[in-house]
Amino acid sequence: MSTVTTSIVTPDGPVLEADYEMVSCTAENGELGILPGHIPLVAPLKVSSVRLQIQGRTDYVAVSGGFLEVRPDRITILAQTAESAADIDVDRAEQAKNRAEKRLQDKQANLDQIRAEQALNRAINRLDVASHSR
Amino acid sequence: MASLRDIQSKINSTKKTKQITKAMQMVSASKLTRAEQNAKAFVPYSEKMQEVVSQIAASGDATHPMLQTRAVKKTGYLVITADRGLAGGYNNNVIREVYRTIQHQHASTDEYTVIAAGRFGRDFFKKNNLPIAKEIIGLPDQPDFADIKQIASEAVEMFLEEEIDELVLFYNHFNSAISQEVTSQKLLPLTDITPESGRSVQSMYEFEPDAEGILKVLLPQYAESLIYGALLDAKASEHAARMTAMRAATDNANERIDGLTLTFNRARQAAITQEISEIVGGAAALQS
């Protein structure tokens, strides 16, 4: 089966670069599955997991604040943070989740509320992705 | 002339100072290497970001507030300094440049506001009663994107909410280990996005949902990444400046030790000569 070179890049450096048969991710308005030879496309991604498939194996990467750039021979995901399943510190994600939940319950100013929600989203996403590595 | 013991103690204390400055020089040198690596790791992200943003912006029909110049009622200055001194002119150069610009451009404090990253800048602006909108101190020597994310997105938000009408960055640009220069960069509005000629037509993208929707997500991220890039640059400069300053301090200490040792030997010799002449004088007095 043909493959497409996929790289995930963050400001702190590249996270992953390898060939995959299919890349699925959650864009702002729905799920996207990209196969090799896709037409050029740009789409912003939700805080979500990116699933990369090769030879029956699936790799999971948690991304936040990112977007997807597709060319026929190349997929690039630019994200503000990206962690592959094995790299996620479950304890830290768990703590971040609890913290965010607590802040949400406090019901303070509006802006903090939104931030806490975003933080909670990210933490849940990371926990979700991490669960696939076990 | 100072006594032998005075000179000796001066030599010893200078030697101790030298040990410290030398250690700091080496610490800064290794931090500089790390900072350069960080800056290098950031390059793929920023290049790709620039490429995509410029292509979308160049496609023409999409507009976004961050791309449009509006009448400037209030300017935001994002000033990156260090938290610590002992770095030669590193902090002062930036602060002086910002202060001069502000004095030159603005008549009243309503026309500008400062976003201070780094303790030195913050303390200076506070002391001089300049308006500080946001501040961040205690940035680590090797900052992650997460460290700067919040203040970067707040700065971008200020622009979007029209609290400020332009955002100017001031920081030390890293030329080389021995040369850093103060740079001011107009960050917002993003006016200088043009694709590099030659490769612009290479790919026309499909946009999901549409170009405007993407710009809305992408441009703030792009601006944030530019701020992060400037921070990495500034950190590399900081370590380089500190390294150079500490090397100069070590050299000075060496020079001073040499000078003091010379004085010490002269004083010792003078004392010996005096002793001999006293003995000789005493013996001559006995003989006569």
GROMACS .gro file of C-alpha atoms in nm:
model
  422
    1MET     CA    1   0.000   0.000   0.000
    2SER     CA    2   0.126   0.346  -0.080
    3THR     CA    3   0.231   0.575   0.202
    4VAL     CA    4   0.259   0.946   0.268
    5THR     CA    5   0.534   1.117   0.464
    6THR     CA    6   0.385   1.275   0.771
    7SER     CA    7   0.553   1.513   1.008
    8ILE     CA    8   0.428   1.677   1.323
    9VAL     CA    9   0.610   1.997   1.414
   10THR     CA   10   0.583   2.215   1.724
   11PRO     CA   11   0.766   2.532   1.829
   12ASP     CA   12   0.979   2.314   2.058
   13GLY     CA   13   1.092   2.099   1.768
   14PRO     CA   14   0.969   1.816   1.547
   15VAL     CA   15   0.773   1.547   1.730
   16LEU     CA   16   0.737   1.284   1.464
   17GLU     CA   17   0.833   1.220   1.105
   18ALA     CA   18   0.750   0.891   0.934
   19ASP     CA   19   0.555   0.730   0.650
   20TYR     CA   20   0.193   0.634   0.707
   21GLU     CA   21  -0.085   0.480   0.503
   22MET     CA   22  -0.359   0.695   0.645
   23VAL     CA   23  -0.386   0.992   0.877
   24SER     CA   24  -0.711   1.070   1.056
   25CYS     CA   25  -0.773   1.375   1.266
   26THR     CA   26  -1.050   1.597   1.392
   27ALA     CA   27  -1.074   1.929   1.213
   28GLU     CA   28  -1.284   2.222   1.327
   29ASN     CA   29  -1.581   2.099   1.129
   30GLY     CA   30  -1.548   1.726   1.143
   31GLU     CA   31  -1.337   1.416   1.107
   32LEU     CA   32  -1.085   1.403   0.825
   33GLY     CA   33  -0.913   1.095   0.691
   34ILE     CA   34  -0.624   1.167   0.458
   35LEU     CA   35  -0.483   0.908   0.220
   36PRO     CA   36  -0.175   0.946   0.000
   37GLY     CA   37  -0.228   1.165  -0.305
   38HIS     CA   38  -0.479   1.398  -0.144
   39ILE     CA   39  -0.522   1.741  -0.304
   40PRO     CA   40  -0.354   2.031  -0.120
   41LEU     CA   41  -0.560   2.123   0.184
   42VAL     CA   42  -0.532   2.339   0.492
   43ALA     CA   43  -0.758   2.286   0.793
   44PRO     CA   44  -0.740   2.392   1.157
   45LEU     CA   45  -0.754   2.106   1.409
   46LYS     CA   46  -0.944   2.077   1.732
   47VAL     CA   47  -0.777   1.978   2.054
   48SER     CA   48  -0.784   1.612   1.967
   49SER     CA   49  -0.593   1.300   1.885
   50VAL     CA   50  -0.431   1.237   1.550
   51ARG     CA   51  -0.439   0.874   1.440
   52LEU     CA   52  -0.167   0.754   1.209
   53GLN     CA   53  -0.204   0.411   1.053
   54ILE     CA   54   0.066   0.188   0.909
   55GLN     CA   55   0.056  -0.186   0.852
   56GLY     CA   56  -0.228  -0.253   1.090
   57ARG     CA   57  -0.068  -0.050   1.366
   58THR     CA   58  -0.208   0.282   1.482
   59ASP     CA   59  -0.002   0.558   1.644
   60TYR     CA   60  -0.177   0.820   1.851
   61VAL     CA   61  -0.062   1.176   1.901
   62ALA     CA   62  -0.237   1.439   2.117
   63VAL     CA   63  -0.233   1.782   1.956
   64SER     CA   64  -0.360   2.122   2.061
   65GLY     CA   65  -0.367   2.453   1.881
   66GLY     CA   66  -0.273   2.307   1.549
   67PHE     CA   67  -0.360   2.283   1.187
   68LEU     CA   68  -0.309   2.040   0.908
   69GLU     CA   69  -0.135   2.108   0.579
   70VAL     CA   70  -0.172   1.844   0.312
   71ARG     CA   71   0.014   1.805  -0.013
   72PRO     CA   72  -0.007   1.502  -0.239
   73ASP     CA   73   0.319   1.357  -0.113
   74ARG     CA   74   0.340   1.513   0.228
   75ILE     CA   75   0.129   1.586   0.535
   76THR     CA   76   0.246   1.841   0.789
   77ILE     CA   77   0.073   1.903   1.117
   78LEU     CA   78   0.178   2.226   1.287
   79ALA     CA   79   0.069   2.233   1.648
   80GLN     CA   80   0.146   2.444   1.951
   81THR     CA   81   0.180   2.123   2.151
   82ALA     CA   82   0.197   1.764   2.037
   83GLU     CA   83   0.277   1.454   2.237
   84SER     CA   84   0.275   1.097   2.117
   85ALA     CA   85   0.095   0.847   2.337
   86ALA     CA   86   0.409   0.703   2.493
   87ASP     CA   87   0.546   1.046   2.589
   88ILE     CA   88   0.245   1.164   2.785
   89ASP     CA   89   0.293   1.196   3.157
   90VAL     CA   90  -0.032   1.048   3.281
   91ASP     CA   91   0.007   1.176   3.636
   92ARG     CA   92   0.063   1.529   3.517
   93ALA     CA   93  -0.233   1.513   3.282
   94GLU     CA   94  -0.444   1.377   3.566
   95GLN     CA   95  -0.337   1.666   3.790
   96ALA     CA   96  -0.406   1.920   3.518
   97LYS     CA   97  -0.752   1.771   3.474
   98ASN     CA   98  -0.830   1.792   3.845
   99ARG     CA   99  -0.702   2.146   3.862
  100ALA     CA  100  -0.912   2.254   3.568
  101GLU     CA  101  -1.221   2.084   3.710
  102LYS     CA  102  -1.175   2.259   4.040
  103ARG     CA  103  -1.136   2.593   3.870
  104LEU     CA  104  -1.451   2.532   3.670
  105GLN     CA  105  -1.646   2.469   3.987
  106ASP     CA  106  -1.521   2.791   4.145
  107LYS     CA  107  -1.711   2.993   3.884
  108GLN     CA  108  -1.492   3.301   3.875
  109ALA     CA  109  -1.446   3.557   3.604
  110ASN     CA  110  -1.551   3.479   3.251
  111LEU     CA  111  -1.209   3.463   3.095
  112ASP     CA  112  -1.077   3.218   3.353
  113GLN     CA  113  -1.377   3.001   3.287
  114ILE     CA  114  -1.293   2.969   2.920
  115ARG     CA  115  -0.929   2.903   2.999
  116ALA     CA  116  -1.019   2.634   3.248
  117GLU     CA  117  -1.245   2.470   2.996
  118GLN     CA  118  -0.967   2.469   2.740
  119ALA     CA  119  -0.725   2.329   2.992
  120LEU     CA  120  -0.972   2.058   3.086
  121ASN     CA  121  -1.017   1.972   2.720
  122ARG     CA  122  -0.645   1.938   2.671
  123ALA     CA  123  -0.602   1.724   2.979
  124ILE     CA  124  -0.886   1.490   2.883
  125ASN     CA  125  -0.746   1.463   2.533
  126ARG     CA  126  -0.402   1.373   2.663
  127LEU     CA  127  -0.541   1.112   2.899
  128ASP     CA  128  -0.746   0.970   2.616
  129VAL     CA  129  -0.443   0.942   2.390
  130ALA     CA  130  -0.227   0.801   2.667
  131SER     CA  131  -0.477   0.521   2.726
  132HIS     CA  132  -0.396   0.386   2.380
  133SER     CA  133  -0.032   0.330   2.463
  134ARG     CA  134  -0.109   0.062   2.721
  135MET     CA  135   5.274   5.175   5.041
  136ALA     CA  136   5.024   4.910   5.146
  137SER     CA  137   5.159   4.645   5.372
  138LEU     CA  138   5.250   4.302   5.241
  139ARG     CA  139   4.956   4.143   5.414
  140ASP     CA  140   4.709   4.394   5.263
  141ILE     CA  141   4.832   4.321   4.915
  142GLN     CA  142   4.819   3.948   4.974
  143SER     CA  143   4.459   3.962   5.088
  144LYS     CA  144   4.368   4.172   4.786
  145ILE     CA  145   4.525   3.914   4.559
  146ASN     CA  146   4.332   3.636   4.730
  147SER     CA  147   3.998   3.808   4.706
  148THR     CA  148   4.054   3.891   4.339
  149LYS     CA  149   4.137   3.528   4.277
  150LYS     CA  150   3.810   3.422   4.435
  151THR     CA  151   3.615   3.669   4.227
  152LYS     CA  152   3.789   3.534   3.923
  153GLN     CA  153   3.684   3.180   4.007
  154ILE     CA  154   3.322   3.289   4.022
  155THR     CA  155   3.326   3.491   3.702
  156LYS     CA  156   3.501   3.206   3.526
  157ALA     CA  157   3.241   2.957   3.645
  158MET     CA  158   2.960   3.190   3.534
  159GLN     CA  159   3.125   3.228   3.199
  160MET     CA  160   3.131   2.854   3.149
  161VAL     CA  161   2.773   2.811   3.267
  162SER     CA  162   2.660   3.078   3.023
  163ALA     CA  163   2.856   2.915   2.744
  164SER     CA  164   2.675   2.587   2.792
  165LYS     CA  165   2.340   2.764   2.824
  166LEU     CA  166   2.416   2.945   2.503
  167THR     CA  167   2.470   2.614   2.325
  168ARG     CA  168   2.135   2.490   2.452
  169ALA     CA  169   1.965   2.814   2.355
  170GLU     CA  170   2.103   2.788   2.007
  171GLN     CA  171   1.970   2.434   1.981
  172ASN     CA  172   1.628   2.553   2.094
  173ALA     CA  173   1.632   2.826   1.834
  174LYS     CA  174   1.726   2.568   1.574
  175ALA     CA  175   1.445   2.334   1.679
  176PHE     CA  176   1.200   2.619   1.629
  177VAL     CA  177   1.305   2.688   1.270
  178PRO     CA  178   1.101   2.413   1.095
  179TYR     CA  179   0.783   2.526   1.269
  180SER     CA  180   0.830   2.894   1.193
  181GLU     CA  181   0.929   2.833   0.833
  182LYS     CA  182   0.628   2.614   0.766
  183MET     CA  183   0.401   2.857   0.945
  184GLN     CA  184   0.534   3.147   0.742
  185GLU     CA  185   0.491   2.952   0.421
  186VAL     CA  186   0.130   2.858   0.482
  187VAL     CA  187   0.028   3.198   0.618
  188SER     CA  188   0.186   3.387   0.332
  189GLN     CA  189   0.023   3.160   0.077
  190ILE     CA  190  -0.319   3.207   0.226
  191ALA     CA  191  -0.271   3.580   0.263
  192ALA     CA  192  -0.146   3.603  -0.093
  193SER     CA  193  -0.452   3.427  -0.229
  194GLY     CA  194  -0.605   3.768  -0.186
  195ASP     CA  195  -0.974   3.738  -0.117
  196ALA     CA  196  -0.939   3.663   0.255
  197THR     CA  197  -0.912   3.946   0.502
  198HIS     CA  198  -0.860   3.955   0.873
  199PRO     CA  199  -0.823   4.239   1.126
  200MET     CA  200  -0.468   4.130   1.200
  201LEU     CA  201  -0.367   4.197   0.841
  202GLN     CA  202  -0.511   4.546   0.827
  203THR     CA  203  -0.339   4.862   0.933
  204ARG     CA  204  -0.565   5.093   1.127
  205ALA     CA  205  -0.514   5.441   1.268
  206VAL     CA  206  -0.281   5.410   1.564
  207LYS     CA  207  -0.430   5.550   1.881
  208LYS     CA  208  -0.234   5.332   2.116
  209THR     CA  209   0.086   5.141   2.066
  210GLY     CA  210   0.187   4.833   2.258
  211TYR     CA  211   0.554   4.771   2.324
  212LEU     CA  212   0.657   4.417   2.405
  213VAL     CA  213   0.997   4.443   2.568
  214ILE     CA  214   1.207   4.136   2.633
  215THR     CA  215   1.480   4.171   2.894
  216ALA     CA  216   1.652   3.934   3.134
  217ASP     CA  217   1.562   3.862   3.493
  218ARG     CA  218   1.919   3.894   3.607
  219GLY     CA  219   2.199   4.135   3.542
  220LEU     CA  220   2.570   4.062   3.505
  221ALA     CA  221   2.525   4.057   3.133
  222GLY     CA  222   2.706   4.371   3.024
  223GLY     CA  223   2.484   4.612   2.836
  224TYR     CA  224   2.222   4.351   2.755
  225ASN     CA  225   1.934   4.494   2.957
  226ASN     CA  226   2.031   4.858   2.939
  227ASN     CA  227   2.060   4.863   2.563
  228VAL     CA  228   1.706   4.740   2.514
  229ILE     CA  229   1.559   4.961   2.782
  230ARG     CA  230   1.737   5.270   2.655
  231GLU     CA  231   1.617   5.208   2.303
  232VAL     CA  232   1.256   5.158   2.413
  233TYR     CA  233   1.266   5.463   2.636
  234ARG     CA  234   1.407   5.677   2.359
  235THR     CA  235   1.143   5.557   2.116
  236ILE     CA  236   0.867   5.625   2.364
  237GLN     CA  237   0.994   5.975   2.444
  238HIS     CA  238   1.028   6.047   2.079
  239GLN     CA  239   0.694   5.913   1.957
  240HIS     CA  240   0.447   5.982   2.231
  241ALA     CA  241   0.336   6.290   2.417
  242SER     CA  242   0.121   6.130   2.684
  243THR     CA  243   0.099   5.795   2.859
  244ASP     CA  244  -0.241   5.734   2.701
  245GLU     CA  245  -0.078   5.668   2.369
  246TYR     CA  246   0.116   5.360   2.459
  247THR     CA  247   0.145   5.070   2.696
  248VAL     CA  248   0.423   4.832   2.778
  249ILE     CA  249   0.419   4.455   2.801
  250ALA     CA  250   0.725   4.361   3.000
  251ALA     CA  251   0.890   4.022   2.976
  252GLY     CA  252   1.176   4.004   3.222
  253ARG     CA  253   1.237   4.158   3.561
  254PHE     CA  254   1.478   4.430   3.452
  255GLY     CA  255   1.240   4.581   3.204
  256ARG     CA  256   0.947   4.561   3.441
  257ASP     CA  257   1.134   4.727   3.728
  258PHE     CA  258   1.255   5.006   3.506
  259PHE     CA  259   0.912   5.086   3.364
  260LYS     CA  260   0.753   5.065   3.704
  261LYS     CA  261   1.010   5.299   3.855
  262ASN     CA  262   0.957   5.552   3.579
  263ASN     CA  263   0.579   5.532   3.604
  264LEU     CA  264   0.522   5.407   3.255
  265PRO     CA  265   0.201   5.213   3.201
  266ILE     CA  266   0.252   4.837   3.211
  267ALA     CA  267  -0.032   4.633   3.066
  268LYS     CA  268   0.110   4.289   3.128
  269GLU     CA  269   0.423   4.147   3.273
  270ILE     CA  270   0.591   3.813   3.296
  271ILE     CA  271   0.900   3.736   3.499
  272GLY     CA  272   1.085   3.423   3.592
  273LEU     CA  273   1.105   3.284   3.241
  274PRO     CA  274   1.338   2.983   3.246
  275ASP     CA  275   1.670   2.991   3.067
  276GLN     CA  276   1.546   2.739   2.816
  277PRO     CA  277   1.184   2.844   2.769
  278ASP     CA  278   0.922   2.612   2.624
  279PHE     CA  279   0.645   2.741   2.408
  280ALA     CA  280   0.409   2.679   2.699
  281ASP     CA  281   0.601   2.933   2.911
  282ILE     CA  282   0.531   3.222   2.677
  283LYS     CA  283   0.198   3.106   2.539
  284GLN     CA  284  -0.020   3.295   2.779
  285ILE     CA  285   0.139   3.637   2.753
  286ALA     CA  286   0.173   3.598   2.377
  287SER     CA  287  -0.192   3.519   2.329
  288GLU     CA  288  -0.291   3.799   2.566
  289ALA     CA  289  -0.087   4.044   2.363
  290VAL     CA  290  -0.252   3.926   2.045
  291GLU     CA  291  -0.592   3.950   2.210
  292MET     CA  292  -0.522   4.310   2.310
  293PHE     CA  293  -0.471   4.388   1.946
  294LEU     CA  294  -0.783   4.205   1.835
  295GLU     CA  295  -0.994   4.382   2.095
  296GLU     CA  296  -0.849   4.714   1.974
  297GLU     CA  297  -0.697   4.796   2.309
  298ILE     CA  298  -0.380   4.857   2.112
  299ASP     CA  299  -0.355   4.936   1.743
  300GLU     CA  300  -0.005   4.814   1.681
  301LEU     CA  301   0.237   4.589   1.863
  302VAL     CA  302   0.609   4.649   1.850
  303LEU     CA  303   0.866   4.403   1.980
  304PHE     CA  304   1.195   4.513   2.135
  305TYR     CA  305   1.464   4.258   2.205
  306ASN     CA  306   1.829   4.175   2.155
  307HIS     CA  307   1.886   3.995   1.831
  308PHE     CA  308   2.154   3.729   1.840
  309ASN     CA  309   2.411   3.790   1.567
  310SER     CA  310   2.691   3.583   1.711
  311ALA     CA  311   2.840   3.497   2.046
  312ILE     CA  312   3.014   3.833   2.061
  313SER     CA  313   2.762   4.054   1.890
  314GLN     CA  314   2.400   4.121   1.978
  315GLU     CA  315   2.199   4.416   1.864
  316VAL     CA  316   1.879   4.573   1.980
  317THR     CA  317   1.606   4.508   1.730
  318SER     CA  318   1.262   4.654   1.706
  319GLN     CA  319   1.011   4.462   1.504
  320LYS     CA  320   0.659   4.565   1.423
  321LEU     CA  321   0.464   4.251   1.490
  322LEU     CA  322   0.104   4.357   1.449
  323PRO     CA  323  -0.063   4.431   1.218
  324LEU     CA  324   0.104   4.169   1.002
  325THR     CA  325   0.188   4.376   0.699
  326ASP     CA  326   0.498   4.216   0.555
  327ILE     CA  327   0.358   3.875   0.473
  328THR     CA  328   0.453   3.812   0.117
  329PRO     CA  329   0.542   3.476  -0.026
  330GLU     CA  330   0.898   3.436  -0.136
  331SER     CA  331   0.902   3.469  -0.508
  332GLY     CA  332   0.942   3.156  -0.716
  333ARG     CA  333   0.753   2.909  -0.509
  334SER     CA  334   0.423   3.084  -0.457
  335VAL     CA  335   0.226   2.910  -0.728
  336GLN     CA  336   0.353   2.569  -0.629
  337SER     CA  337   0.042   2.471  -0.443
  338MET     CA  338  -0.304   2.616  -0.427
  339TYR     CA  339  -0.480   2.489  -0.123
  340GLU     CA  340  -0.829   2.378  -0.058
  341PHE     CA  341  -0.949   2.543   0.257
  342GLU     CA  342  -1.154   2.367   0.517
  343PRO     CA  343  -1.384   2.544   0.611
  344ASP     CA  344  -1.269   2.854   0.413
  345ALA     CA  345  -0.972   3.089   0.384
  346GLU     CA  346  -1.119   3.339   0.626
  347GLY     CA  347  -1.196   3.077   0.888
  348ILE     CA  348  -0.843   2.949   0.864
  349LEU     CA  349  -0.687   3.291   0.894
  350LYS     CA  350  -0.887   3.342   1.210
  351VAL     CA  351  -0.722   3.039   1.367
  352LEU     CA  352  -0.389   3.067   1.200
  353LEU     CA  353  -0.292   3.432   1.237
  354PRO     CA  354  -0.302   3.444   1.617
  355GLN     CA  355  -0.095   3.126   1.623
  356TYR     CA  356   0.144   3.280   1.377
  357ALA     CA  357   0.184   3.597   1.583
  358GLU     CA  358   0.236   3.391   1.897
  359SER     CA  359   0.501   3.188   1.725
  360LEU     CA  360   0.677   3.508   1.619
  361ILE     CA  361   0.683   3.623   1.980
  362TYR     CA  362   0.821   3.288   2.086
  363GLY     CA  363   1.086   3.313   1.815
  364ALA     CA  364   1.187   3.655   1.944
  365LEU     CA  365   1.209   3.517   2.296
  366LEU     CA  366   1.438   3.234   2.189
  367ASP     CA  367   1.650   3.485   2.004
  368ALA     CA  368   1.662   3.711   2.309
  369LYS     CA  369   1.755   3.424   2.539
  370ALA     CA  370   2.044   3.322   2.315
  371SER     CA  371   2.160   3.685   2.320
  372GLU     CA  372   2.128   3.698   2.697
  373HIS     CA  373   2.350   3.399   2.750
  374ALA     CA  374   2.597   3.525   2.491
  375ALA     CA  375   2.605   3.870   2.650
  376ARG     CA  376   2.656   3.721   2.994
  377MET     CA  377   2.931   3.497   2.866
  378THR     CA  378   3.112   3.790   2.707
  379ALA     CA  379   3.070   4.006   3.016
  380MET     CA  380   3.201   3.733   3.240
  381ARG     CA  381   3.495   3.666   3.013
  382ALA     CA  382   3.583   4.036   3.029
  383ALA     CA  383   3.551   4.023   3.408
  384THR     CA  384   3.782   3.721   3.424
  385ASP     CA  385   4.035   3.895   3.202
  386ASN     CA  386   4.023   4.202   3.421
  387ALA     CA  387   4.073   3.992   3.730
  388ASN     CA  388   4.378   3.830   3.572
  389GLU     CA  389   4.524   4.169   3.488
  390ARG     CA  390   4.463   4.292   3.838
  391ILE     CA  391   4.620   3.985   3.992
  392ASP     CA  392   4.928   4.033   3.776
  393GLY     CA  393   4.955   4.397   3.879
  394LEU     CA  394   4.906   4.318   4.245
  395THR     CA  395   5.160   4.036   4.235
  396LEU     CA  396   5.415   4.277   4.090
  397THR     CA  397   5.346   4.530   4.366
  398PHE     CA  398   5.366   4.252   4.621
  399ASN     CA  399   5.707   4.138   4.498
  400ARG     CA  400   5.838   4.493   4.489
  401ALA     CA  401   5.721   4.552   4.843
  402ARG     CA  402   5.877   4.225   4.956
  403GLN     CA  403   6.207   4.312   4.791
  404ALA     CA  404   6.204   4.659   4.937
  405ALA     CA  405   6.146   4.510   5.281
  406ILE     CA  406   6.436   4.269   5.238
  407THR     CA  407   6.667   4.541   5.110
  408GLN     CA  408   6.574   4.757   5.402
  409GLU     CA  409   6.641   4.474   5.644
  410ILE     CA  410   6.984   4.407   5.493
  411SER     CA  411   7.083   4.772   5.503
  412GLU     CA  412   6.970   4.789   5.863
  413ILE     CA  413   7.183   4.486   5.953
  414VAL     CA  414   7.481   4.619   5.761
  415GLY     CA  415   7.433   4.957   5.918
  416GLY     CA  416   7.411   4.802   6.265
  417ALA     CA  417   7.728   4.591   6.209
  418ALA     CA  418   7.918   4.895   6.082
  419ALA     CA  419   7.815   5.088   6.391
  420LEU     CA  420   7.949   4.810   6.616
  421GLN     CA  421   8.287   4.792   6.436
  422SER     CA  422   8.369   5.157   6.460
   0.00000   0.00000   0.00000
